[in-house]
CSV table of C-alpha atoms and ligand atoms in Angstrom, one decimal:
chain,number,residue,atom,x,y,z
A,2,MET,CA,132.8,99.6,85.3
A,3,SER,CA,131.9,97.6,88.2
A,4,HIS,CA,134.2,94.9,89.6
A,5,ALA,CA,133.4,92.3,92.1
A,6,ALA,CA,132.3,92.0,95.7
A,7,GLU,CA,135.9,92.7,97.0
A,8,SER,CA,136.1,96.1,95.3
A,9,GLN,CA,136.5,99.0,97.6
A,10,HIS,CA,134.9,101.3,95.2
A,11,PRO,CA,132.2,100.7,92.6
A,12,SER,CA,134.6,101.6,89.8
A,13,GLY,CA,137.7,100.3,91.5
A,14,GLY,CA,139.1,96.9,92.3
A,15,ARG,CA,141.5,94.7,90.4
A,16,HIS,CA,142.4,95.6,86.9
A,17,GLY,CA,142.8,93.7,83.7
A,18,ARG,CA,145.8,93.4,81.5
A,19,HIS,CA,145.8,97.0,80.3
A,20,GLY,CA,144.7,98.5,83.6
A,21,HIS,CA,141.0,98.3,82.4
A,22,ARG,CA,138.4,97.1,84.8
A,23,HIS,CA,135.9,94.3,84.5
A,24,LEU,CA,132.1,94.3,84.0
A,25,LEU,CA,130.7,91.7,86.4
A,26,GLU,CA,127.5,93.3,87.7
A,27,THR,CA,125.4,96.4,87.7
A,28,ALA,CA,125.3,96.4,91.5
A,29,GLY,CA,127.7,99.2,92.3
A,30,LEU,CA,127.9,100.5,88.7
A,31,GLY,CA,127.7,104.2,89.1
A,32,ALA,CA,125.4,106.5,87.0
A,33,ALA,CA,128.4,108.2,85.4
A,34,ASP,CA,129.9,104.9,84.3
A,35,ALA,CA,126.6,103.6,83.1
A,36,TYR,CA,125.9,106.8,81.1
A,37,ARG,CA,129.4,106.7,79.6
A,38,ILE,CA,128.6,103.2,78.2
A,39,LEU,CA,125.1,104.3,77.0
A,40,ASP,CA,126.4,107.4,75.3
A,41,ALA,CA,129.2,105.5,73.6
A,42,ALA,CA,126.7,102.9,72.5
A,43,GLU,CA,124.8,105.7,70.6
A,44,THR,CA,127.9,106.2,68.5
A,45,PHE,CA,128.2,102.4,67.9
A,46,PHE,CA,124.5,102.2,67.1
A,47,GLU,CA,125.0,104.6,64.2
A,48,VAL,CA,128.1,102.7,63.1
A,49,SER,CA,126.0,99.5,63.1
A,50,ARG,CA,123.5,101.1,60.7
A,51,ARG,CA,126.0,102.3,58.2
A,52,PRO,CA,126.6,100.4,55.0
A,53,MET,CA,130.2,99.8,56.2
A,54,ARG,CA,129.6,98.5,59.8
A,55,LYS,CA,133.3,98.2,60.8
A,56,VAL,CA,135.7,100.5,62.6
A,57,PRO,CA,139.4,99.9,63.4
A,58,THR,CA,139.1,100.7,67.1
A,59,LEU,CA,140.2,97.3,68.5
A,60,ARG,CA,142.6,96.3,65.8
A,61,GLY,CA,145.2,93.9,67.3
A,62,LYS,CA,143.1,93.1,70.3
A,63,THR,CA,141.8,89.7,71.2
A,64,VAL,CA,138.4,88.9,72.6
A,65,ILE,CA,137.5,85.4,73.6
A,66,ASN,CA,133.8,84.6,74.1
A,67,MET,CA,133.5,81.7,76.5
A,68,PHE,CA,130.0,80.3,76.6
A,69,PHE,CA,129.5,77.4,79.1
A,70,GLU,CA,125.7,77.8,78.8
A,71,ALA,CA,123.4,78.1,75.8
A,72,SER,CA,122.9,81.5,74.2
A,73,THR,CA,121.7,83.0,70.9
A,74,ARG,CA,121.5,86.8,71.4
A,75,THR,CA,124.4,87.4,73.8
A,76,ARG,CA,126.8,85.2,72.1
A,77,THR,CA,126.2,86.4,68.5
A,78,SER,CA,126.0,90.0,69.5
A,79,PHE,CA,129.3,89.9,71.4
A,80,GLU,CA,130.9,88.2,68.4
A,81,LEU,CA,129.5,90.8,66.0
A,82,ALA,CA,130.5,93.6,68.4
A,83,GLY,CA,134.1,92.4,68.6
A,84,LYS,CA,134.3,91.9,64.8
A,85,ARG,CA,132.7,95.3,64.1
A,86,LEU,CA,135.5,96.8,66.3
A,87,SER,CA,138.1,94.9,64.2
A,88,ALA,CA,139.2,92.7,67.2
A,89,ASP,CA,140.3,89.1,66.7
A,90,VAL,CA,137.3,87.2,68.1
A,91,ILE,CA,137.5,83.6,69.2
A,92,ASN,CA,134.3,81.7,70.2
A,93,PHE,CA,134.6,79.0,72.8
A,94,SER,CA,131.7,76.7,73.5
A,95,GLY,CA,131.8,74.8,76.8
A,96,SER,CA,130.1,71.8,75.3
A,97,ALA,CA,132.8,71.5,72.6
A,98,SER,CA,135.7,72.2,75.0
A,99,SER,CA,138.0,70.1,77.3
A,100,THR,CA,135.7,70.9,80.2
A,101,THR,CA,133.7,67.9,79.0
A,102,LYS,CA,136.8,65.9,79.8
A,103,GLY,CA,136.9,67.2,83.4
A,104,GLU,CA,139.1,70.3,83.0
A,105,THR,CA,138.2,72.8,85.7
A,106,LEU,CA,137.1,76.4,85.1
A,107,ARG,CA,140.3,77.6,86.7
A,108,ASP,CA,142.5,75.6,84.4
A,109,THR,CA,140.4,76.6,81.4
A,110,ILE,CA,140.8,80.3,82.2
A,111,ALA,CA,144.5,79.9,82.9
A,112,THR,CA,144.8,78.2,79.5
A,113,MET,CA,143.1,81.1,77.8
A,114,GLU,CA,145.2,83.5,79.7
A,115,ALA,CA,148.4,81.9,78.3
A,116,MET,CA,147.2,83.1,74.9
A,117,ASN,CA,147.2,86.7,76.0
A,118,PRO,CA,143.6,87.8,75.4
A,119,ASP,CA,142.5,91.3,76.1
A,120,VAL,CA,138.9,90.5,77.1
A,121,LEU,CA,137.2,87.3,78.2
A,122,VAL,CA,133.4,87.3,77.9
A,123,ILE,CA,132.0,84.6,80.1
A,124,ARG,CA,128.6,83.0,80.4
A,125,HIS,CA,128.2,80.2,83.0
A,126,SER,CA,125.4,78.5,84.8
A,127,ALA,CA,127.2,79.0,88.1
A,128,SER,CA,126.6,82.4,89.8
A,129,GLY,CA,130.0,84.0,90.5
A,130,ALA,CA,131.9,82.1,87.7
A,131,PRO,CA,133.1,85.3,85.9
A,132,HIS,CA,134.2,86.8,89.3
A,133,HIS,CA,136.2,83.6,90.0
A,134,ALA,CA,137.8,83.9,86.5
A,135,THR,CA,139.3,87.3,87.3
A,136,HIS,CA,141.7,85.5,89.7
A,137,TYR,CA,143.3,83.6,86.9
A,138,THR,CA,143.6,86.1,84.1
A,139,ARG,CA,144.9,89.6,83.5
A,140,ALA,CA,142.3,90.1,80.7
A,141,ALA,CA,139.2,92.3,81.4
A,142,VAL,CA,136.3,89.9,82.2
A,143,VAL,CA,132.7,90.6,81.1
A,144,ASN,CA,129.9,88.7,82.7
A,145,ALA,CA,127.6,87.6,79.9
A,146,GLY,CA,125.1,86.0,82.4
A,147,ASP,CA,126.1,83.9,85.4
A,148,GLY,CA,123.5,81.6,87.0
A,149,THR,CA,120.8,83.5,88.8
A,150,HIS,CA,123.2,86.3,89.7
A,151,GLU,CA,123.5,89.1,87.0
A,152,HIS,CA,123.5,89.8,83.3
A,153,PRO,CA,124.9,93.4,83.2
A,154,THR,CA,125.1,93.9,79.5
A,155,GLN,CA,121.4,92.9,79.2
A,156,ALA,CA,120.4,95.6,81.7
A,157,LEU,CA,122.6,98.1,79.8
A,158,LEU,CA,121.0,97.3,76.5
A,159,ASP,CA,117.5,97.4,78.1
A,160,ALA,CA,118.3,100.9,79.5
A,161,PHE,CA,119.6,101.9,76.1
A,162,THR,CA,116.4,100.8,74.4
A,163,MET,CA,114.2,102.5,77.0
A,164,ARG,CA,116.2,105.8,76.6
A,165,ARG,CA,115.9,105.7,72.8
A,166,HIS,CA,112.2,105.3,73.0
A,167,LYS,CA,111.4,107.4,76.1
A,168,LYS,CA,114.3,109.9,76.0
A,169,GLU,CA,114.7,110.0,79.8
A,170,LEU,CA,115.1,107.1,82.3
A,171,ARG,CA,114.6,109.2,85.4
A,172,GLY,CA,111.0,108.7,86.7
A,173,LEU,CA,110.1,106.0,84.2
A,174,ARG,CA,107.7,103.5,85.7
A,175,VAL,CA,109.0,100.0,84.8
A,176,ALA,CA,107.1,96.8,85.7
A,177,ILE,CA,109.3,93.6,85.7
A,178,CYS,CA,106.9,90.6,85.6
A,179,GLY,CA,107.3,86.9,85.8
A,180,ASP,CA,109.9,84.5,87.0
A,181,VAL,CA,111.8,87.1,89.0
A,182,VAL,CA,113.4,84.7,91.5
A,183,HIS,CA,115.5,82.9,88.9
A,184,SER,CA,116.2,86.0,86.8
A,185,ARG,CA,119.7,87.5,86.5
A,186,VAL,CA,118.1,90.0,84.1
A,187,ALA,CA,115.7,91.2,86.7
A,188,ARG,CA,118.5,91.6,89.3
A,189,SER,CA,120.8,93.6,86.9
A,190,ASN,CA,117.9,95.7,85.7
A,191,ILE,CA,116.7,96.6,89.2
A,192,HIS,CA,120.2,97.7,90.2
A,193,LEU,CA,120.8,99.7,87.1
A,194,LEU,CA,117.4,101.3,86.6
A,195,ARG,CA,117.3,102.4,90.3
A,196,THR,CA,120.7,103.9,89.9
A,197,LEU,CA,119.5,105.8,86.9
A,198,GLY,CA,116.4,107.1,88.7
A,199,ALA,CA,113.6,104.8,87.3
A,200,ASP,CA,110.7,103.8,89.4
A,201,VAL,CA,110.8,99.9,89.3
A,202,CYS,CA,108.4,97.3,90.7
A,203,ILE,CA,108.3,93.5,90.3
A,204,ALA,CA,105.3,91.1,90.0
A,205,GLY,CA,104.7,87.4,89.6
A,206,PRO,CA,103.4,84.3,91.4
A,207,ARG,CA,104.5,84.1,95.0
A,208,THR,CA,106.5,81.0,94.3
A,209,LEU,CA,108.6,82.9,91.7
A,210,LEU,CA,109.1,86.1,93.7
A,211,PRO,CA,111.8,86.6,96.3
A,212,SER,CA,110.1,86.6,99.7
A,213,GLY,CA,108.9,89.9,101.3
A,214,PRO,CA,107.0,92.9,100.0
A,215,GLU,CA,110.2,94.4,98.6
A,216,TRP,CA,113.2,93.0,96.9
A,217,LEU,CA,116.4,95.0,96.3
A,218,GLY,CA,114.4,98.1,97.4
A,219,VAL,CA,111.6,97.7,94.9
A,220,PRO,CA,107.9,96.9,95.7
A,221,ALA,CA,106.8,93.3,94.9
A,222,TYR,CA,103.3,92.3,93.9
A,223,ASP,CA,101.9,88.7,93.6
A,224,ARG,CA,99.5,89.9,90.8
A,225,VAL,CA,100.7,91.6,87.6
A,226,GLU,CA,97.7,94.0,87.4
A,227,PRO,CA,98.8,96.5,90.1
A,228,ALA,CA,102.4,96.5,88.6
A,229,LEU,CA,101.2,97.1,85.1
A,230,GLU,CA,98.8,99.9,86.0
A,231,GLY,CA,100.2,103.2,84.5
A,232,ALA,CA,103.5,101.5,83.5
A,233,ASP,CA,105.8,103.1,80.9
A,234,VAL,CA,107.6,99.8,80.3
A,235,ALA,CA,106.3,96.3,80.8
A,236,MET,CA,109.3,93.9,80.9
A,237,MET,CA,108.2,90.3,80.8
A,238,LEU,CA,110.5,87.6,82.0
A,239,ARG,CA,110.9,84.1,80.6
A,240,ILE,CA,109.7,81.2,82.7
A,241,GLN,CA,113.0,79.5,83.3
A,242,ARG,CA,111.9,75.8,83.0
A,243,GLU,CA,115.6,74.7,83.3
A,244,ARG,CA,115.9,76.3,86.7
A,245,LEU,CA,112.4,75.4,88.1
A,246,THR,CA,112.7,72.8,90.8
A,247,GLY,CA,109.6,71.1,92.2
A,248,ALA,CA,106.1,72.2,91.6
A,249,LEU,CA,106.4,76.0,91.7
A,250,LEU,CA,103.7,76.4,89.0
A,251,PRO,CA,100.5,74.4,88.6
A,252,SER,CA,100.7,74.5,84.8
A,253,MET,CA,102.0,76.8,82.0
A,254,ARG,CA,98.4,77.2,80.8
A,255,GLU,CA,97.3,78.5,84.2
A,256,TYR,CA,100.4,80.7,84.4
A,257,SER,CA,99.6,82.3,81.1
A,258,ARG,CA,96.0,82.9,82.1
A,259,THR,CA,96.9,84.5,85.4
A,260,PHE,CA,100.2,86.3,84.7
A,261,GLY,CA,100.8,86.4,80.9
A,262,LEU,CA,100.9,89.8,79.1
A,263,ASN,CA,97.9,89.9,76.8
A,264,PRO,CA,96.1,92.8,75.1
A,265,ARG,CA,93.7,93.1,78.1
A,266,ARG,CA,96.5,93.5,80.6
A,267,LEU,CA,98.5,95.7,78.3
A,268,ALA,CA,95.6,98.1,78.3
A,269,LEU,CA,96.3,98.7,82.0
A,270,CYS,CA,99.6,100.3,81.1
A,271,LYS,CA,100.1,103.8,79.6
A,272,PRO,CA,98.9,103.9,76.0
A,273,ASP,CA,102.5,104.3,74.8
A,274,CYS,CA,103.9,101.6,77.1
A,275,LEU,CA,106.9,99.8,75.7
A,276,VAL,CA,106.7,96.0,75.8
A,277,MET,CA,110.1,94.4,76.4
A,278,HIS,CA,111.4,90.8,76.9
A,279,PRO,CA,115.1,89.8,77.1
A,280,GLY,CA,114.4,86.6,75.1
A,281,PRO,CA,114.2,83.8,74.5
A,282,MET,CA,110.4,84.1,74.8
A,283,ASN,CA,108.0,81.3,75.7
A,284,ARG,CA,105.3,82.6,73.3
A,285,GLY,CA,101.8,82.0,74.7
A,286,VAL,CA,103.2,81.6,78.2
A,287,GLU,CA,104.5,84.9,79.7
A,288,ILE,CA,103.6,86.9,76.6
A,289,ASP,CA,100.8,86.6,73.9
A,290,PRO,CA,102.2,86.5,70.4
A,291,GLU,CA,99.8,89.4,69.6
A,292,VAL,CA,101.6,91.5,72.1
A,293,ALA,CA,105.1,90.2,71.4
A,294,ASP,CA,104.6,91.2,67.7
A,295,GLY,CA,102.5,94.2,68.3
A,296,ALA,CA,103.1,97.9,67.7
A,297,GLN,CA,104.3,98.5,71.2
A,298,SER,CA,106.9,95.7,71.2
A,299,ALA,CA,110.6,96.8,71.5
A,300,ILE,CA,111.8,93.2,71.7
A,301,LEU,CA,113.8,93.3,68.4
A,302,ASP,CA,115.0,96.8,69.2
A,303,GLN,CA,116.6,95.2,72.3
A,304,VAL,CA,118.4,92.8,70.1
A,305,GLU,CA,119.7,95.5,67.8
A,306,ALA,CA,120.8,97.6,70.9
A,307,GLY,CA,122.7,94.6,72.2
A,308,VAL,CA,125.4,94.8,69.5
A,309,ALA,CA,125.9,98.6,70.0
A,310,VAL,CA,126.0,98.3,73.8
A,311,ARG,CA,128.4,95.4,73.7
A,312,MET,CA,130.6,97.4,71.3
A,313,ALA,CA,130.7,100.2,73.8
A,314,VAL,CA,131.6,97.8,76.6
A,315,LEU,CA,134.4,96.2,74.6
A,316,TRP,CA,135.6,99.6,73.6
A,317,GLN,CA,135.7,100.8,77.3
A,318,LEU,CA,137.5,97.7,78.4
A,319,ALA,CA,140.0,97.1,75.6
A,320,ALA,CA,140.7,100.3,73.7
A,321,GLU,CA,143.9,102.1,74.2
A,322,PRO,CA,143.4,104.9,76.7
A,323,HIS,CA,143.5,107.7,74.2
A,324,GLU,CA,141.6,105.9,71.4
A,325,PRO,CA,138.7,108.2,70.5
A,326,LEU,CA,135.2,107.0,69.6
A,327,PRO,CA,134.9,106.4,65.9
A,328,GLY,CA,133.2,109.1,63.8
B,21,LIG,N1,118.8,87.6,76.7
B,21,LIG,C1,119.7,86.7,76.6
B,21,LIG,O1,120.6,86.5,77.4
B,21,LIG,O2,119.5,85.8,75.5
B,21,LIG,P1,120.4,84.6,75.1
B,21,LIG,O3,120.3,83.6,76.2
B,21,LIG,O4,119.9,84.1,73.8
B,21,LIG,O5,121.8,85.1,75.0
């Protein structure tokens, strides 16, 4: 597991309550650690398809999901993941908490810490908030998406989905298209997919791309067509209206016409190209409904993978050291 910027070693750094590490980012997450999670997630994927979708692995452990920013997929899948592992799961919503009365993040984390949790899952609009939290808790901290920084479990579930469909990540040509500059999903995916040997590029309007012909070591295009040509995976990103400041785009209609994934653009990719989107989607903006719901779409597979991957992450962070994988 990766820790934070201060870590001396990708898998080192400060430890949580049981000596387990945190998962704050995919930058610095080594291939062996990533594959350990992806392989464990295969087991939990099978568990999640059984008639009895529960295992005793985290009985007696406590997971607190702290969501200071809106979420559908990540919040529900972390809750399900914890419950399927038999942990006690508490869901904390920022908007219904004492932060609305002025309590700081530091005091909120210290308050949770006083209840002896094993894992804190944190989503926050401020980049670095989960890292900040590690200073005030001995629980393992999982970043469930922080500002424009990272969303490591999204990248892991994306890699899991690609591997299930394509068998091998090494050499896979992945085009990440859209609002890259605001996307924590893009950042986490680029770090992880490069570590695992995929061939990644990014594309989008110049105003929504980081500056320069490369970003994080991957080529950047200001048109989507060259990125999509011959792609094995087309990953479309949501236009993040809540993070757009100023007139970065002329109109959503024009964006859709110039950058949206429609059947004509999909035809530029390999015939078996996988269509992915982390959600939530702006249908008819970055992706045509026909493509989102089409035969090549893996969007709901990503959601299913999210539960298994998050079970694997919680298992890695909170299970007793000699607790075997179920089944
Ligand atoms: N992909 C993702 O993070 O979705 P939510 O915001 O619904 O959790």
